[in-house]
mmCIF file of C-alpha atoms in Angstrom:
data_model
loop_
_atom_site.group_PDB
_atom_site.id
_atom_site.type_symbol
_atom_site.label_atom_id
_atom_site.label_comp_id
_atom_site.label_asym_id
_atom_site.label_seq_id
_atom_site.Cartn_x
_atom_site.Cartn_y
_atom_site.Cartn_z
ATOM 1 C CA MET A 1 26.368 -20.354 -42.530
ATOM 2 C CA ARG A 2 23.475 -22.264 -40.029
ATOM 3 C CA ILE A 3 20.302 -20.167 -38.792
ATOM 4 C CA ARG A 4 19.515 -20.801 -35.362
ATOM 5 C CA ARG A 5 17.016 -18.976 -33.780
ATOM 6 C CA LEU A 6 18.711 -16.130 -31.794
ATOM 7 C CA THR A 7 17.658 -15.414 -28.010
ATOM 8 C CA VAL A 8 18.336 -12.188 -25.355
ATOM 9 C CA ALA A 9 21.589 -13.472 -25.322
ATOM 10 C CA ASP A 10 22.609 -12.098 -28.579
ATOM 11 C CA LEU A 11 21.034 -8.974 -27.967
ATOM 12 C CA ASP A 12 24.853 -6.981 -28.529
ATOM 13 C CA ALA A 13 25.348 -9.768 -30.975
ATOM 14 C CA CYS A 14 21.952 -7.812 -32.860
ATOM 15 C CA THR A 15 22.871 -4.092 -32.168
ATOM 16 C CA ARG A 16 26.690 -4.136 -33.532
ATOM 17 C CA LEU A 17 25.093 -6.170 -36.488
ATOM 18 C CA ALA A 18 22.304 -2.668 -36.933
ATOM 19 C CA THR A 19 25.105 -0.938 -36.608
ATOM 20 C CA ASP A 20 27.422 -2.245 -38.994
ATOM 21 C CA ARG A 21 24.770 -0.966 -41.097
ATOM 22 C CA GLN A 22 24.527 2.412 -39.713
ATOM 23 C CA TRP A 23 21.558 2.162 -38.606
ATOM 24 C CA GLU A 24 20.992 3.365 -34.575
ATOM 25 C CA PRO A 25 21.607 0.446 -32.595
ATOM 26 C CA GLU A 26 17.567 0.249 -30.598
ATOM 27 C CA ARG A 27 18.406 -1.942 -27.667
ATOM 28 C CA HIS A 28 15.198 -1.226 -26.729
ATOM 29 C CA LYS A 29 13.503 -2.332 -28.905
ATOM 30 C CA TRP A 30 15.738 -5.538 -30.013
ATOM 31 C CA SER A 31 14.169 -6.326 -26.028
ATOM 32 C CA LEU A 32 10.533 -6.189 -27.138
ATOM 33 C CA LEU A 33 11.188 -7.799 -30.286
ATOM 34 C CA PHE A 34 13.523 -10.858 -28.705
ATOM 35 C CA GLU A 35 9.840 -10.843 -25.536
ATOM 36 C CA VAL A 36 7.347 -11.104 -28.749
ATOM 37 C CA GLY A 37 8.938 -11.887 -31.531
ATOM 38 C CA GLU A 38 10.969 -14.864 -32.895
ATOM 39 C CA VAL A 39 14.956 -13.805 -33.807
ATOM 40 C CA HIS A 40 16.723 -15.670 -36.243
ATOM 41 C CA GLY A 41 19.882 -15.176 -37.653
ATOM 42 C CA ILE A 42 23.209 -16.768 -38.859
ATOM 43 C CA ASP A 43 27.186 -16.532 -37.281
ATOM 44 C CA ALA A 44 29.444 -14.600 -39.041
ATOM 45 C CA PRO A 45 31.862 -17.822 -40.129
ATOM 46 C CA ASP A 46 34.765 -16.286 -38.876
ATOM 47 C CA GLY A 47 33.700 -15.930 -35.271
ATOM 48 C CA ASP A 48 32.667 -12.437 -34.886
ATOM 49 C CA GLY A 49 29.057 -12.118 -34.325
ATOM 50 C CA LEU A 50 26.333 -11.977 -36.610
ATOM 51 C CA ALA A 51 26.098 -12.098 -40.368
ATOM 52 C CA ALA A 52 22.941 -11.453 -40.623
ATOM 53 C CA ALA A 53 19.495 -11.326 -38.781
ATOM 54 C CA ASN A 54 15.886 -11.681 -39.165
ATOM 55 C CA VAL A 55 12.671 -11.133 -36.733
ATOM 56 C CA LEU A 56 9.411 -12.731 -37.600
ATOM 57 C CA THR A 57 6.097 -11.350 -35.709
ATOM 58 C CA ARG A 58 3.415 -13.264 -35.477
ATOM 59 C CA TYR A 59 -0.689 -11.842 -34.624
ATOM 60 C CA GLY A 60 -3.154 -14.534 -34.452
ATOM 61 C CA HIS A 61 -3.513 -16.884 -37.060
ATOM 62 C CA ASP A 62 -3.398 -15.347 -40.249
ATOM 63 C CA HIS A 63 -0.524 -12.645 -40.033
ATOM 64 C CA ALA A 64 2.512 -11.709 -39.443
ATOM 65 C CA VAL A 65 5.658 -9.433 -39.952
ATOM 66 C CA ILE A 66 9.124 -9.545 -41.029
ATOM 67 C CA SER A 67 11.356 -6.560 -39.832
ATOM 68 C CA MET A 68 15.160 -6.074 -39.193
ATOM 69 C CA VAL A 69 16.268 -7.921 -41.894
ATOM 70 C CA LEU A 70 20.054 -7.330 -41.729
ATOM 71 C CA THR A 71 23.171 -8.799 -43.672
ATOM 72 C CA ALA A 72 26.636 -7.243 -42.308
ATOM 73 C CA ALA A 73 28.234 -5.446 -44.476
ATOM 74 C CA ARG A 74 31.319 -7.666 -45.051
ATOM 75 C CA HIS A 75 28.514 -10.575 -45.874
ATOM 76 C CA SER A 76 26.031 -8.729 -48.351
ATOM 77 C CA ARG A 77 25.854 -10.346 -51.871
ATOM 78 C CA GLN A 78 25.868 -14.245 -50.460
ATOM 79 C CA GLY A 79 22.579 -14.694 -50.606
ATOM 80 C CA LEU A 80 22.292 -14.392 -46.607
ATOM 81 C CA ALA A 81 18.847 -11.985 -46.241
ATOM 82 C CA ARG A 82 17.588 -14.354 -49.049
ATOM 83 C CA ARG A 83 17.796 -17.038 -47.077
ATOM 84 C CA LEU A 84 16.678 -15.799 -43.569
ATOM 85 C CA MET A 85 13.544 -14.992 -45.607
ATOM 86 C CA GLU A 86 12.836 -17.736 -46.793
ATOM 87 C CA HIS A 87 12.868 -19.205 -43.410
ATOM 88 C CA ALA A 88 10.934 -17.050 -41.388
ATOM 89 C CA LEU A 89 8.445 -17.209 -44.771
ATOM 90 C CA GLU A 90 8.534 -20.896 -43.792
ATOM 91 C CA GLN A 91 7.981 -20.235 -40.456
ATOM 92 C CA ALA A 92 5.305 -18.189 -41.328
ATOM 93 C CA GLY A 93 2.635 -20.587 -42.699
ATOM 94 C CA ASP A 94 0.016 -19.664 -44.391
ATOM 95 C CA ARG A 95 -0.743 -16.469 -43.282
ATOM 96 C CA THR A 96 -0.450 -13.093 -44.771
ATOM 97 C CA VAL A 97 3.279 -12.077 -44.363
ATOM 98 C CA SER A 98 3.530 -7.946 -44.327
ATOM 99 C CA LEU A 99 6.802 -5.638 -43.777
ATOM 100 C CA HIS A 100 7.970 -2.570 -44.723
ATOM 101 C CA ALA A 101 10.868 -2.142 -47.362
ATOM 102 C CA THR A 102 13.064 0.193 -48.922
ATOM 103 C CA GLU A 103 14.139 0.966 -52.058
ATOM 104 C CA GLN A 104 17.318 -1.626 -51.728
ATOM 105 C CA GLY A 105 15.332 -4.172 -50.434
ATOM 106 C CA ARG A 106 12.154 -4.137 -52.059
ATOM 107 C CA PRO A 107 13.644 -6.161 -55.290
ATOM 108 C CA LEU A 108 14.695 -9.350 -52.860
ATOM 109 C CA TYR A 109 10.823 -9.041 -51.650
ATOM 110 C CA GLU A 110 9.057 -8.983 -55.344
ATOM 111 C CA LYS A 111 11.030 -12.194 -55.996
ATOM 112 C CA LEU A 112 9.666 -13.579 -53.249
ATOM 113 C CA GLY A 113 5.895 -12.420 -54.103
ATOM 114 C CA PHE A 114 5.412 -9.323 -52.109
ATOM 115 C CA ARG A 115 3.698 -6.538 -53.597
ATOM 116 C CA THR A 116 3.570 -2.637 -52.584
ATOM 117 C CA VAL A 117 0.133 -1.791 -51.020
ATOM 118 C CA GLY A 118 1.009 1.486 -50.120
ATOM 119 C CA ARG A 119 4.022 4.161 -49.201
ATOM 120 C CA VAL A 120 5.118 5.404 -45.287
ATOM 121 C CA ALA A 121 7.063 8.324 -44.448
ATOM 122 C CA LYS A 122 9.335 8.709 -41.596
ATOM 123 C CA HIS A 123 8.640 12.459 -40.098
ATOM 124 C CA THR A 124 10.472 13.731 -36.893
ATOM 125 C CA GLY A 125 10.706 16.927 -35.681
ATOM 126 C CA VAL A 126 9.865 19.316 -32.319
ATOM 127 C CA PHE A 127 6.668 19.418 -31.737
ATOM 128 C CA GLU A 128 4.379 22.125 -32.509
ATOM 129 C CA GLY A 129 1.186 22.392 -30.662
ATOM 130 C CA ARG A 130 -1.244 22.853 -27.536
ATOM 131 C CA PRO A 131 -2.558 20.068 -25.521
ATOM 132 C CA SER A 132 -6.319 19.015 -27.106
ATOM 133 C CA GLY A 133 -7.740 18.691 -23.435
ATOM 134 C CA VAL A 134 -9.717 15.304 -25.157
ATOM 135 C CA THR A 135 -7.770 12.747 -24.318
ATOM 136 C CA ARG A 136 -6.517 11.345 -20.576
ATOM 137 C CA PRO A 137 -3.408 9.424 -19.325
ATOM 138 C CA ALA A 138 -4.304 5.940 -19.181
ATOM 139 C CA THR A 139 -3.935 3.137 -16.904
ATOM 140 C CA GLU A 140 -3.781 -1.067 -16.870
ATOM 141 C CA ASP A 141 -7.537 -0.899 -15.853
ATOM 142 C CA ASP A 142 -8.489 0.576 -19.856
ATOM 143 C CA LEU A 143 -5.973 -2.532 -20.954
ATOM 144 C CA GLY A 144 -9.822 -4.196 -21.638
ATOM 145 C CA ALA A 145 -10.947 -1.371 -23.584
ATOM 146 C CA ILE A 146 -7.727 -0.661 -25.472
ATOM 147 C CA LEU A 147 -7.291 -4.619 -26.498
ATOM 148 C CA ALA A 148 -11.298 -4.324 -27.390
ATOM 149 C CA LEU A 149 -10.990 -1.318 -30.283
ATOM 150 C CA ASP A 150 -7.843 -2.610 -31.090
ATOM 151 C CA ALA A 151 -8.930 -6.004 -32.513
ATOM 152 C CA GLU A 152 -11.806 -4.441 -34.024
ATOM 153 C CA ILE A 153 -9.381 -1.750 -36.515
ATOM 154 C CA PHE A 154 -6.479 -3.769 -36.518
ATOM 155 C CA GLY A 155 -7.696 -7.165 -37.178
ATOM 156 C CA THR A 156 -6.424 -9.589 -35.739
ATOM 157 C CA ASP A 157 -5.117 -10.753 -32.276
ATOM 158 C CA ARG A 158 -1.844 -8.353 -31.193
ATOM 159 C CA SER A 159 -2.996 -8.617 -27.281
ATOM 160 C CA ARG A 160 0.801 -9.474 -26.820
ATOM 161 C CA LEU A 161 2.195 -6.548 -27.946
ATOM 162 C CA LEU A 162 -0.382 -4.461 -27.070
ATOM 163 C CA ARG A 163 -0.238 -5.910 -22.948
ATOM 164 C CA ARG A 164 3.838 -4.551 -22.972
ATOM 165 C CA MET A 165 2.898 -1.039 -24.013
ATOM 166 C CA PHE A 166 2.571 0.018 -20.206
ATOM 167 C CA GLY A 167 6.278 -1.588 -19.272
ATOM 168 C CA PHE A 168 7.872 -0.420 -22.646
ATOM 169 C CA GLY A 169 6.704 2.457 -23.564
ATOM 170 C CA LEU A 170 6.491 6.310 -21.650
ATOM 171 C CA ARG A 171 2.897 6.972 -21.918
ATOM 172 C CA VAL A 172 -0.606 5.701 -22.811
ATOM 173 C CA ARG A 173 -2.932 7.718 -23.543
ATOM 174 C CA MET A 174 -6.919 7.376 -24.471
ATOM 175 C CA ALA A 175 -9.669 9.982 -25.547
ATOM 176 C CA ASP A 176 -13.191 8.584 -26.252
ATOM 177 C CA GLY A 177 -12.947 6.404 -29.676
ATOM 178 C CA GLY A 178 -9.094 5.496 -29.633
ATOM 179 C CA PHE A 179 -5.645 5.104 -27.713
ATOM 180 C CA GLY A 180 -2.294 5.961 -28.335
ATOM 181 C CA HIS A 181 1.453 5.104 -27.146
ATOM 182 C CA CYS A 182 4.323 6.208 -27.368
ATOM 183 C CA TRP A 183 7.910 5.124 -26.404
ATOM 184 C CA ARG A 184 11.889 5.846 -26.386
ATOM 185 C CA ASN A 185 13.789 4.951 -29.173
ATOM 186 C CA ASP A 186 17.933 5.755 -29.116
ATOM 187 C CA SER A 187 17.308 9.479 -30.463
ATOM 188 C CA ASN A 188 13.689 10.764 -30.290
ATOM 189 C CA VAL A 189 10.476 9.045 -29.095
ATOM 190 C CA VAL A 190 8.123 7.468 -31.409
ATOM 191 C CA ILE A 191 4.713 7.876 -31.782
ATOM 192 C CA GLY A 192 2.923 4.806 -31.935
ATOM 193 C CA PRO A 193 0.702 2.892 -31.968
ATOM 194 C CA VAL A 194 -1.997 5.235 -32.346
ATOM 195 C CA VAL A 195 -5.880 4.043 -33.192
ATOM 196 C CA ALA A 196 -8.957 5.907 -33.534
ATOM 197 C CA ARG A 197 -12.315 6.066 -34.815
ATOM 198 C CA ASP A 198 -11.629 9.439 -37.116
ATOM 199 C CA PRO A 199 -8.665 11.571 -37.590
ATOM 200 C CA ALA A 200 -9.968 14.529 -35.129
ATOM 201 C CA THR A 201 -8.741 11.723 -32.388
ATOM 202 C CA ALA A 202 -5.853 11.130 -33.706
ATOM 203 C CA GLN A 203 -4.970 14.110 -33.872
ATOM 204 C CA ALA A 204 -5.812 15.078 -30.895
ATOM 205 C CA LEU A 205 -3.915 11.563 -28.653
ATOM 206 C CA ILE A 206 -0.406 12.195 -30.728
ATOM 207 C CA GLY A 207 -0.535 15.358 -30.207
ATOM 208 C CA ASP A 208 -1.025 15.150 -26.653
ATOM 209 C CA LEU A 209 2.004 12.283 -26.873
ATOM 210 C CA ALA A 210 4.096 14.966 -29.066
ATOM 211 C CA LEU A 211 3.793 17.282 -25.842
ATOM 212 C CA ASP A 212 3.763 15.077 -23.140
ATOM 213 C CA ALA A 213 7.887 13.341 -24.476
ATOM 214 C CA GLY A 214 8.595 16.803 -25.377
ATOM 215 C CA GLY A 215 11.507 17.043 -27.674
ATOM 216 C CA GLU A 216 12.565 15.246 -31.332
ATOM 217 C CA VAL A 217 9.216 12.840 -31.764
ATOM 218 C CA ARG A 218 8.957 10.421 -34.960
ATOM 219 C CA MET A 219 5.527 9.627 -36.858
ATOM 220 C CA ASP A 220 5.699 6.808 -39.099
ATOM 221 C CA LEU A 221 2.556 8.405 -41.252
ATOM 222 C CA ASP A 222 0.608 6.524 -44.117
ATOM 223 C CA LEU A 223 0.737 8.695 -47.235
ATOM 224 C CA ALA A 224 -2.078 7.400 -48.253
ATOM 225 C CA GLN A 225 -3.723 9.570 -44.694
ATOM 226 C CA GLU A 226 -3.517 13.087 -46.624
ATOM 227 C CA GLU A 227 -4.765 15.431 -44.412
ATOM 228 C CA LEU A 228 -2.691 13.109 -41.201
ATOM 229 C CA VAL A 229 0.261 14.332 -43.330
ATOM 230 C CA GLY A 230 -0.612 18.037 -43.516
ATOM 231 C CA TRP A 231 -1.805 18.192 -39.789
ATOM 232 C CA ALA A 232 1.482 16.781 -39.277
ATOM 233 C CA VAL A 233 3.911 19.194 -41.806
ATOM 234 C CA ALA A 234 1.911 22.000 -40.348
ATOM 235 C CA HIS A 235 2.814 21.160 -36.753
ATOM 236 C CA GLY A 236 7.003 21.163 -36.917
ATOM 237 C CA MET A 237 7.030 17.219 -38.307
ATOM 238 C CA GLY A 238 9.651 17.071 -41.619
ATOM 239 C CA ARG A 239 12.515 15.303 -43.001
ATOM 240 C CA PRO A 240 10.320 12.588 -43.800
ATOM 241 C CA TRP A 241 12.103 9.285 -45.123
ATOM 242 C CA GLN A 242 10.091 7.047 -47.302
ATOM 243 C CA VAL A 243 9.753 3.208 -47.171
ATOM 244 C CA SER A 244 6.878 0.744 -49.356
ATOM 245 C CA LEU A 245 4.203 -1.096 -47.130
ATOM 246 C CA MET A 246 4.520 -4.734 -49.024
ATOM 247 C CA VAL A 247 2.566 -7.679 -48.353
ATOM 248 C CA ARG A 248 2.555 -11.133 -49.717
ATOM 249 C CA ASP A 249 -0.504 -14.081 -49.420
ATOM 250 C CA GLY A 250 -3.329 -11.753 -48.918
ATOM 251 C CA ASP A 251 -4.654 -8.604 -48.003
ATOM 252 C CA LEU A 252 -3.786 -6.427 -44.779
ATOM 253 C CA PRO A 253 -6.040 -6.869 -42.025
ATOM 254 C CA GLY A 254 -8.457 -4.867 -40.324
ATOM 255 C CA ASP A 255 -9.431 -0.554 -41.050
ATOM 256 C CA ARG A 256 -6.326 0.558 -42.035
ATOM 257 C CA THR A 257 -7.942 4.156 -42.215
ATOM 258 C CA ARG A 258 -8.820 4.146 -38.956
ATOM 259 C CA GLN A 259 -4.919 2.747 -38.197
ATOM 260 C CA PHE A 260 -2.750 6.185 -37.769
ATOM 261 C CA LEU A 261 0.630 5.054 -36.298
ATOM 262 C CA PRO A 262 1.630 1.469 -36.235
ATOM 263 C CA PHE A 263 3.340 0.287 -33.162
ATOM 264 C CA MET A 264 6.929 0.662 -34.900
ATOM 265 C CA GLN A 265 7.832 0.351 -38.195
ATOM 266 C CA ALA A 266 8.807 -3.170 -37.740
ATOM 267 C CA LEU A 267 5.396 -4.292 -36.128
ATOM 268 C CA GLY A 268 2.631 -2.360 -37.816
#
């Protein structure tokens, strides 16, 4: 079972692998990951799709994220996830690597040197609120300001990803001291990234994006940001599902207190 670099020609195989593990297919999300990251996989020995896959996304010279760690049910407990993780870590070099881990995956990551630095909860629901009156739709003319603010707060270069917001997502909004984005996934609209100077600005951006989207939205909330979590729950966001934020070889860059929602859990 040889590890190979997957291409967009393998998109159908990746979505099949996701649904095999009761994940949503997330075709739109996978398409972006092929653009901004490196998708690695192992072909099933019976010729029927992929046995396992994961994604490595690099940010600048000091940070990388591993995501979409999947093994086909019929090939579980054969060490394939570990082989692909070790391959991704080798490709990451001396970068600090982060990921979001389920309880099922956390023991493997701990064996590979990751430590838990936080908890993130996926909240979904129909947002209840009114427009803030302090944000506006952004255009590509705002990209320079967005990239400068993000570099300051995120702490490393993710400009390649952020340049895709206007084509990938539904809406980008600006405020004095912040920006936010939302994109459509299979069953809802995901809010993120949201970067802002303070919680009030973040709440205005998140609320206006959720109202723009209408219907069910998803927010991946850092449980350390108790004020934001309480505000989201009070505005109709429930059914939380938690994962661990884990880091290997260093600390996360930037100022996490002003990073209110990730682009997606897969990308930070």
